[in-house]
Short mmCIF file of C-alpha atoms in Angstrom, two decimals:
data_model
loop_
_atom_site.label_atom_id
_atom_site.label_comp_id
_atom_site.label_asym_id
_atom_site.label_seq_id
_atom_site.Cartn_x
_atom_site.Cartn_y
_atom_site.Cartn_z
CA MET A 393 192.01 -115.17 -15.26
CA LYS A 394 194.60 -113.32 -16.59
CA LYS A 395 196.14 -116.12 -19.03
CA ILE A 396 192.04 -116.86 -20.10
CA LEU A 397 191.47 -113.61 -20.78
CA SER A 398 194.45 -113.57 -22.85
CA VAL A 399 193.73 -116.71 -24.73
CA VAL A 400 190.03 -115.12 -25.54
CA LEU A 401 191.15 -111.80 -26.49
CA ALA A 402 193.63 -113.56 -29.05
CA GLY A 403 191.34 -115.99 -30.83
CA ALA A 404 188.87 -112.94 -31.20
CA MET A 405 191.63 -110.96 -32.70
CA ILE A 406 192.78 -114.31 -35.05
CA LEU A 407 188.56 -114.00 -35.70
CA GLY A 408 188.90 -110.74 -36.81
CA MET A 409 191.38 -111.52 -39.18
CA SER A 410 190.49 -114.68 -40.55
CA VAL A 411 186.88 -112.86 -42.59
CA THR A 412 188.41 -110.46 -44.83
CA SER A 413 187.97 -112.53 -48.19
CA PHE A 414 185.81 -110.56 -50.55
CA ALA A 415 183.09 -112.51 -52.30
CA LYS A 416 179.96 -111.07 -53.69
CA ASP A 417 176.58 -112.58 -55.61
CA PHE A 418 175.08 -111.30 -58.89
CA VAL A 419 172.09 -111.32 -59.85
CA GLY A 420 171.16 -109.53 -62.61
CA GLY A 421 170.20 -110.11 -65.86
CA ASP A 422 168.44 -112.15 -68.26
CA LYS A 423 166.19 -114.42 -65.38
CA GLY A 424 162.93 -115.72 -65.07
CA GLY A 425 163.30 -118.97 -66.50
CA ASP A 426 161.31 -122.29 -65.12
CA ARG A 427 164.01 -124.73 -66.50
CA ASN A 428 164.08 -125.72 -62.21
CA GLU A 429 167.50 -127.36 -62.93
CA ALA A 430 169.72 -127.77 -60.40
CA ALA A 431 172.73 -125.51 -60.33
CA SER A 432 174.98 -128.50 -59.06
CA SER A 433 174.01 -130.57 -63.24
CA LEU A 434 175.87 -126.99 -64.58
CA VAL A 435 179.37 -126.89 -66.48
CA PHE A 436 180.82 -124.20 -68.11
CA ASN A 437 183.27 -125.60 -71.52
CA ASN A 438 183.60 -122.77 -73.40
CA VAL A 439 184.18 -119.27 -73.01
CA SER A 440 184.18 -116.12 -75.55
CA LEU A 441 186.65 -113.16 -74.99
CA ASN A 442 184.52 -109.93 -76.08
CA GLY A 443 182.22 -111.54 -78.79
CA LYS A 444 184.34 -113.02 -80.57
CA ALA A 445 185.21 -116.83 -81.39
CA ALA A 446 186.17 -119.00 -78.00
CA VAL A 447 189.55 -118.30 -76.42
CA ALA A 448 189.50 -121.57 -74.73
CA HIS A 449 187.71 -125.02 -73.79
CA ASN A 450 187.97 -125.32 -69.92
CA ALA A 451 186.94 -124.26 -66.79
CA HIS A 452 190.01 -122.23 -66.08
CA LEU A 453 190.67 -119.51 -68.60
CA ASN A 454 194.45 -118.10 -68.63
CA GLY A 455 195.06 -114.57 -69.16
CA LYS A 456 198.71 -115.49 -71.18
CA ASP A 457 196.51 -117.11 -73.80
CA SER A 458 194.43 -114.40 -74.40
CA ASN A 459 195.66 -111.54 -74.19
CA LEU A 460 193.28 -110.74 -71.27
CA LYS A 461 193.24 -106.55 -70.65
CA GLY A 462 191.06 -104.55 -67.97
CA GLY A 463 187.41 -103.81 -68.91
CA ASP A 464 187.46 -106.86 -71.53
CA VAL A 465 184.43 -108.64 -70.98
CA LEU A 466 183.97 -112.38 -71.01
CA TYR A 467 180.49 -114.47 -72.01
CA PHE A 468 180.58 -118.09 -70.24
CA LEU A 469 178.51 -120.48 -71.98
CA VAL A 470 176.28 -122.26 -69.58
CA GLU A 471 175.83 -125.89 -70.15
CA ASP A 472 174.52 -129.07 -68.56
CA GLY A 473 175.28 -133.14 -69.50
CA SER A 474 173.15 -132.74 -72.90
CA GLY A 475 174.23 -129.58 -74.05
CA ALA A 476 174.30 -125.41 -74.13
CA LEU A 477 171.37 -124.19 -71.93
CA THR A 478 168.67 -121.95 -73.73
CA LYS A 479 166.22 -118.73 -73.06
CA ALA A 480 166.91 -116.87 -69.25
CA ALA A 481 168.12 -118.40 -66.19
CA ASP A 482 166.07 -119.48 -63.08
CA ASN A 483 164.72 -117.20 -60.79
CA ASP A 484 166.67 -118.77 -57.90
CA TRP A 485 170.74 -118.82 -59.83
CA LYS A 486 172.87 -116.39 -58.75
CA ILE A 487 176.21 -115.97 -59.73
CA LYS A 488 178.89 -116.02 -56.96
CA ILE A 489 182.50 -115.14 -57.31
CA ASN A 490 185.40 -114.74 -54.85
CA ASN A 491 187.92 -111.71 -55.32
CA ALA A 492 185.43 -109.65 -57.12
CA GLU A 493 187.58 -107.05 -56.52
CA TYR A 494 188.67 -107.49 -59.62
CA VAL A 495 184.96 -107.60 -61.59
CA GLU A 496 182.69 -104.88 -62.91
CA ASP A 497 179.97 -106.71 -63.15
CA ALA A 498 178.51 -110.01 -63.18
CA VAL A 499 175.23 -111.01 -65.34
CA PHE A 500 173.57 -114.14 -67.40
CA PHE A 501 172.85 -112.72 -70.63
CA VAL A 502 170.90 -115.00 -73.63
CA ASP A 503 172.32 -113.40 -76.53
CA GLY A 504 170.36 -112.29 -79.87
CA THR A 505 167.48 -111.65 -77.84
CA ASP A 506 167.52 -107.70 -77.79
CA ALA A 507 164.93 -105.59 -80.36
CA LYS A 508 167.06 -105.96 -83.68
CA ASN A 509 168.05 -109.66 -82.25
CA ASN A 510 171.88 -108.63 -83.11
CA LYS A 511 174.42 -111.56 -81.98
CA VAL A 512 177.00 -110.69 -79.65
CA VAL A 513 178.66 -114.26 -79.32
CA THR A 514 180.39 -114.95 -82.71
CA GLY A 515 179.26 -118.44 -84.72
CA GLY A 516 177.04 -118.98 -81.08
CA LYS A 517 173.79 -120.92 -80.60
CA ASP A 518 170.48 -118.65 -80.86
CA GLU A 519 169.49 -117.89 -77.63
CA ALA A 520 172.29 -119.15 -75.85
CA LEU A 521 172.51 -118.43 -72.11
CA TYR A 522 175.60 -116.77 -70.93
CA VAL A 523 177.56 -115.99 -67.66
CA LYS A 524 178.54 -112.13 -69.01
CA VAL A 525 181.71 -111.23 -67.13
CA THR A 526 183.13 -107.50 -67.58
CA LEU A 527 186.68 -107.09 -66.08
CA GLU A 528 187.51 -104.00 -63.36
CA ASN A 529 189.29 -101.63 -65.17
CA ASP A 530 190.13 -99.29 -63.03
CA PHE A 531 193.81 -99.99 -62.08
CA ASP A 532 196.18 -97.27 -63.04
CA ASN A 533 199.90 -97.21 -63.04
CA PHE A 534 200.84 -100.73 -61.43
CA ASP A 535 200.41 -104.02 -62.34
CA GLU A 536 198.84 -106.63 -60.58
CA ASP A 537 198.77 -110.57 -60.71
CA VAL A 538 194.26 -111.05 -61.31
CA GLU A 539 193.35 -114.64 -59.85
CA PHE A 540 189.49 -114.88 -59.53
CA TYR A 541 186.63 -118.00 -59.59
CA PHE A 542 183.00 -118.13 -60.28
CA TYR A 543 180.27 -120.38 -59.85
CA ILE A 544 176.43 -120.46 -59.89
CA ALA A 545 174.50 -121.38 -56.90
CA ASP A 546 171.50 -121.85 -55.71
CA GLU A 547 169.68 -123.31 -52.48
CA ASN A 548 170.83 -126.77 -52.82
CA GLY A 549 173.87 -126.58 -54.37
CA GLN A 550 176.69 -125.07 -57.01
CA SER A 551 178.02 -125.36 -60.34
CA GLU A 552 181.61 -126.41 -61.15
CA LYS A 553 184.07 -123.46 -60.25
CA VAL A 554 185.77 -121.40 -63.11
CA SER A 555 189.08 -119.53 -62.82
CA VAL A 556 189.86 -116.97 -64.48
CA SER A 557 193.55 -115.37 -63.98
CA TYR A 558 196.13 -112.64 -65.63
CA LYS A 559 198.54 -110.22 -65.38
CA TYR A 560 197.34 -107.07 -65.20
CA GLU A 561 199.45 -104.45 -67.31
CA GLY A 562 199.49 -101.16 -65.36
CA LEU A 563 198.55 -97.95 -67.63
CA LYS A 564 201.61 -97.40 -69.68
CA GLU A 565 202.79 -93.68 -68.80
CA VAL A 566 204.14 -91.73 -71.81
CA GLU A 567 205.67 -87.67 -70.12
CA LEU A 568 204.74 -84.97 -72.31
CA LYS A 569 206.26 -81.91 -72.99
CA LYS A 570 204.44 -78.61 -73.56
CA SER A 571 205.50 -78.65 -77.54
CA ASP A 572 204.42 -81.73 -77.57
CA LEU A 573 200.30 -80.43 -77.38
CA ASP A 574 201.16 -78.96 -80.92
CA TRP A 575 199.86 -82.15 -82.30
CA VAL A 576 197.55 -84.12 -81.92
CA LEU A 577 197.65 -86.95 -79.47
CA THR A 578 196.20 -90.14 -80.67
CA VAL A 579 195.02 -92.66 -77.89
CA ASP A 580 194.35 -96.38 -79.43
CA LYS A 581 194.68 -97.87 -76.28
CA ALA A 582 194.53 -97.02 -72.21
CA LYS A 583 197.25 -94.82 -70.86
CA THR A 584 198.65 -92.17 -68.61
CA TYR A 585 200.14 -88.74 -69.98
CA LYS A 586 201.87 -87.15 -66.94
CA TYR A 587 202.61 -83.72 -68.22
CA LYS A 588 206.27 -83.05 -67.44
CA LYS A 589 207.35 -80.55 -64.36
CA GLY A 590 208.36 -77.00 -65.20
CA GLU A 591 206.28 -76.90 -67.91
CA LYS A 592 203.67 -74.17 -68.43
CA SER A 593 199.98 -75.61 -68.69
CA GLY A 594 198.48 -76.22 -72.22
CA VAL A 595 195.63 -77.96 -73.78
CA ALA A 596 196.11 -81.28 -75.35
CA THR A 597 193.74 -82.26 -78.40
CA ILE A 598 193.22 -86.04 -77.97
CA ASP A 599 192.03 -88.46 -80.91
CA MET A 600 190.38 -91.83 -79.01
CA ASN A 601 189.64 -93.74 -82.19
CA GLY A 602 187.60 -90.88 -83.71
CA ILE A 603 186.20 -89.34 -80.97
CA LEU A 604 188.42 -85.76 -79.90
CA ALA A 605 188.92 -84.18 -77.59
CA GLU A 606 190.65 -81.09 -75.32
CA LEU A 607 192.46 -81.81 -72.21
CA LYS A 608 194.26 -78.75 -69.95
CA MET A 609 197.60 -80.07 -68.54
CA TYR A 610 199.49 -78.51 -66.11
CA ALA A 611 202.87 -79.53 -64.43
CA GLY A 612 203.68 -82.52 -62.92
CA GLU A 613 200.17 -84.31 -63.04
CA LYS A 614 199.06 -87.10 -64.66
CA TYR A 615 195.97 -87.86 -66.74
CA SER A 616 194.54 -91.92 -67.37
CA ILE A 617 192.81 -91.70 -70.63
CA ASP A 618 190.59 -94.65 -71.99
CA PRO A 619 189.69 -94.83 -75.84
CA ASP A 620 187.69 -98.03 -75.58
CA LEU A 621 183.62 -97.70 -76.53
CA HIS A 622 181.85 -100.46 -74.17
CA TYR A 623 178.92 -101.62 -75.52
CA ASP A 624 176.20 -101.88 -73.01
CA LYS A 625 173.67 -104.54 -73.62
CA ASP A 626 171.15 -104.02 -71.48
CA LEU A 627 171.08 -100.17 -72.40
CA SER A 628 170.86 -100.94 -75.98
CA LYS A 629 168.25 -103.44 -75.52
CA GLU A 630 166.17 -100.47 -73.43
CA TYR A 631 166.67 -97.80 -75.58
CA ASP A 632 166.72 -99.66 -79.14
CA VAL A 633 169.64 -98.10 -80.34
CA ASP A 634 173.39 -99.24 -80.27
CA VAL A 635 174.65 -97.42 -77.06
CA GLU A 636 178.71 -97.71 -76.91
CA LEU A 637 179.51 -95.62 -73.89
CA LEU A 638 182.89 -93.69 -73.67
CA THR A 639 184.58 -93.65 -70.28
CA VAL A 640 185.72 -89.91 -69.27
CA ARG A 641 188.01 -89.65 -66.01
CA ASP A 642 189.30 -86.53 -66.08
CA ASP A 643 187.38 -82.85 -66.26
CA MET A 644 188.06 -81.80 -70.06
CA GLU A 645 187.60 -78.77 -71.95
CA THR A 646 186.03 -80.25 -74.55
CA LEU A 647 184.70 -83.88 -75.72
CA PHE A 648 183.71 -83.93 -79.47
CA PHE A 649 181.86 -86.86 -81.42
CA LYS A 650 183.43 -86.81 -85.21
CA ALA A 651 179.70 -86.19 -87.18
CA ASP A 652 178.39 -85.95 -90.71
CA LYS A 653 174.93 -84.69 -90.06
CA ASP A 654 173.07 -83.34 -87.40
CA ASN A 655 170.97 -86.38 -86.77
CA LYS A 656 172.35 -87.36 -83.90
CA MET A 657 172.74 -86.08 -79.52
CA ILE A 658 174.66 -86.55 -76.78
CA VAL A 659 174.14 -88.65 -73.89
CA ALA A 660 175.11 -89.05 -70.80
CA LEU A 661 174.68 -91.97 -68.18
CA ASP A 662 173.01 -90.33 -64.63
CA LYS A 663 173.56 -91.78 -61.24
CA ASP A 664 170.33 -93.49 -62.27
CA GLY A 665 171.57 -95.83 -64.92
CA ASP A 666 169.13 -93.99 -67.34
CA LEU A 667 171.10 -92.17 -70.25
CA VAL A 668 169.81 -88.32 -70.80
CA GLU A 669 170.34 -85.30 -72.83
CA VAL A 670 173.71 -83.30 -72.14
CA ASP A 671 174.27 -80.02 -73.62
CA ALA A 672 175.72 -79.69 -77.28
CA LYS A 673 175.83 -78.01 -80.32
CA TYR A 674 176.24 -79.24 -83.96
CA VAL A 675 179.62 -77.63 -85.70
CA THR A 676 181.28 -77.63 -88.86
CA ASP A 677 184.56 -76.79 -89.92
CA TYR A 678 185.65 -76.37 -85.76
CA LYS A 679 189.20 -75.90 -85.43
CA PHE A 680 190.91 -77.24 -82.25
CA GLY A 681 194.33 -76.09 -80.27
CA SER A 682 196.25 -78.23 -82.41
CA GLY A 683 194.87 -77.13 -85.53
CA LYS A 684 192.54 -79.81 -86.93
CA ARG A 685 189.00 -79.39 -88.07
CA VAL A 686 186.38 -81.29 -87.92
CA ASP A 687 182.42 -81.53 -88.54
CA GLY A 688 180.48 -82.90 -85.30
CA TYR A 689 179.08 -82.53 -82.11
CA LEU A 690 180.14 -80.48 -79.45
CA VAL A 691 180.37 -80.59 -75.89
CA GLU A 692 181.86 -77.74 -73.15
CA ASN A 693 183.39 -77.95 -69.56
CA VAL A 694 182.89 -82.10 -69.53
CA LYS A 695 183.26 -83.84 -66.29
CA TYR A 696 184.05 -87.51 -64.99
CA GLY A 697 181.43 -89.88 -66.54
CA LYS A 698 180.38 -91.81 -69.26
CA TYR A 699 178.86 -90.32 -72.67
CA ALA A 700 177.74 -91.77 -75.94
CA LYS A 701 176.38 -91.07 -79.22
CA VAL A 702 172.91 -91.69 -80.08
CA SER A 703 170.24 -91.26 -82.84
CA ASN A 704 167.94 -87.86 -81.89
CA LYS A 705 164.88 -90.44 -82.74
CA ILE A 706 165.37 -92.25 -79.14
CA GLU A 707 163.26 -91.29 -76.15
CA LEU A 708 164.64 -90.03 -72.82
CA ASN A 709 162.92 -89.46 -69.51
CA ASP A 710 163.23 -86.25 -68.86
CA LYS A 711 165.77 -85.15 -65.88
CA LYS A 712 166.84 -81.83 -64.56
CA ASP A 713 170.66 -80.55 -65.43
CA GLU A 714 172.42 -81.52 -62.11
CA ASP A 715 171.34 -84.75 -62.04
CA LYS A 716 172.56 -85.11 -65.97
CA VAL A 717 176.00 -86.91 -65.04
CA ASP A 718 177.12 -89.73 -62.91
CA GLU A 719 180.42 -88.56 -61.65
CA ASP A 720 181.05 -91.63 -59.66
CA ALA A 721 180.55 -93.64 -62.32
CA SER A 722 184.22 -93.43 -63.67
CA LYS A 723 185.48 -90.75 -60.80
CA PRO A 724 189.30 -92.57 -59.35
CA THR A 725 189.66 -92.55 -55.62
CA ALA A 726 192.06 -89.21 -54.69
CA ASP A 727 195.18 -92.06 -54.37
CA THR A 728 195.11 -92.59 -58.48
CA THR A 729 197.71 -95.47 -57.28
CA LYS A 730 196.82 -98.86 -56.48
CA PRO A 731 193.27 -98.42 -54.81
CA ASN A 732 192.82 -100.43 -51.95
CA PRO A 733 190.23 -103.31 -52.47
CA ASN A 734 186.96 -104.20 -51.14
CA MET A 735 187.88 -106.46 -48.39
CA GLY A 736 184.00 -107.51 -47.54
CA ALA A 737 183.55 -105.23 -45.09
CA ASN A 738 179.77 -106.47 -44.07
CA ASP A 739 181.45 -110.04 -43.40
CA PHE A 740 183.88 -108.00 -40.90
CA VAL A 741 182.01 -106.35 -38.67
CA GLY A 742 181.04 -109.74 -36.80
CA ALA A 743 183.76 -110.10 -35.92
CA ALA A 744 184.31 -106.86 -34.61
CA VAL A 745 181.74 -106.51 -32.90
CA ALA A 746 182.63 -109.53 -31.26
CA LEU A 747 186.04 -108.90 -30.35
CA ALA A 748 184.80 -105.27 -28.67
CA VAL A 749 182.77 -107.21 -26.72
CA VAL A 750 185.12 -109.45 -25.43
CA SER A 751 187.19 -106.42 -25.50
CA VAL A 752 184.91 -104.80 -22.38
CA ALA A 753 184.10 -107.79 -20.36
CA ALA A 754 187.98 -108.37 -20.08
CA ALA A 755 188.66 -104.44 -19.22
CA GLY A 756 185.68 -104.99 -16.53
CA ALA A 757 186.81 -108.28 -15.38
CA LEU A 758 190.69 -107.22 -15.36
CA SER A 759 188.81 -104.14 -13.01
CA LEU A 760 186.95 -106.61 -10.65
CA LYS A 761 190.13 -108.27 -10.18
CA LYS A 762 191.94 -105.64 -8.81
#
């Protein structure tokens, strides 16, 4: 009896270990089409990187040839036997991604249909349908071989699979001394600053592609800076204005958006995914600690979140001050080294429950045996 129970318990444990693969469904974006086309007829022959010209012509995108990096946006053209599809995706289509921990978001995207009829993909067909995949960017201070694949599925089948692989290079780490803070630190791509141990705390002036910030640094601490502005198509469409979001990963003393005229406002992304105005004042000839002087909008006591400069003519929903910034939108975990991947906890629950039930049964049987 003990041998039988041991075999059952071992089998349950193996089952529990075998369901940790993380796959995720994405169903958002431009949907509502009624072409009634089977997902099994769909193929992918073209992909565009950050809206630029096509970078691959097959169903495997190798980042070694395309210089992929975290935060990049890939547009995979959806086609069938007759060519590129246009208009919205069918309602019953969904995007299924394996190893989705490497993907921040995936949506169906119809190009050139926003309020200004702007085209995002260079050289793309009017109203062409894409699978838009945004690569995860929350990898700090380590290197990673990234591989994932996705396909479109409906209740009857699936499209051909698209596989993506690339080498993620961790953020370059730069050590700073107190004397380095006398100068403006120009950050043209994401990197991590480490403030040297033994140095007195100080305030660094950082230039992130024209957006300035003051960041107080303490000895031995690390600070990750991402200067890239990420265009948000959905928000731009909703508010009828171009919205480019800056991700702030560490609390800052100030954030400064340069502007010649007082005709803008500074907004942040709140917990509901809406834009809300933050307290900002227009100042002229503002002097940073480094001595640099500029005109523009000053935001003080900046918290984790995503921020943008937009026209002051857009209408925003009224929000309470405490709801203004979604601090979880960009806040790293307490451990700023390699994050634990999402292992598909929901899929694992069934196996864990089964293991618990078998264990209890085994314990009861052994007790009766005695």
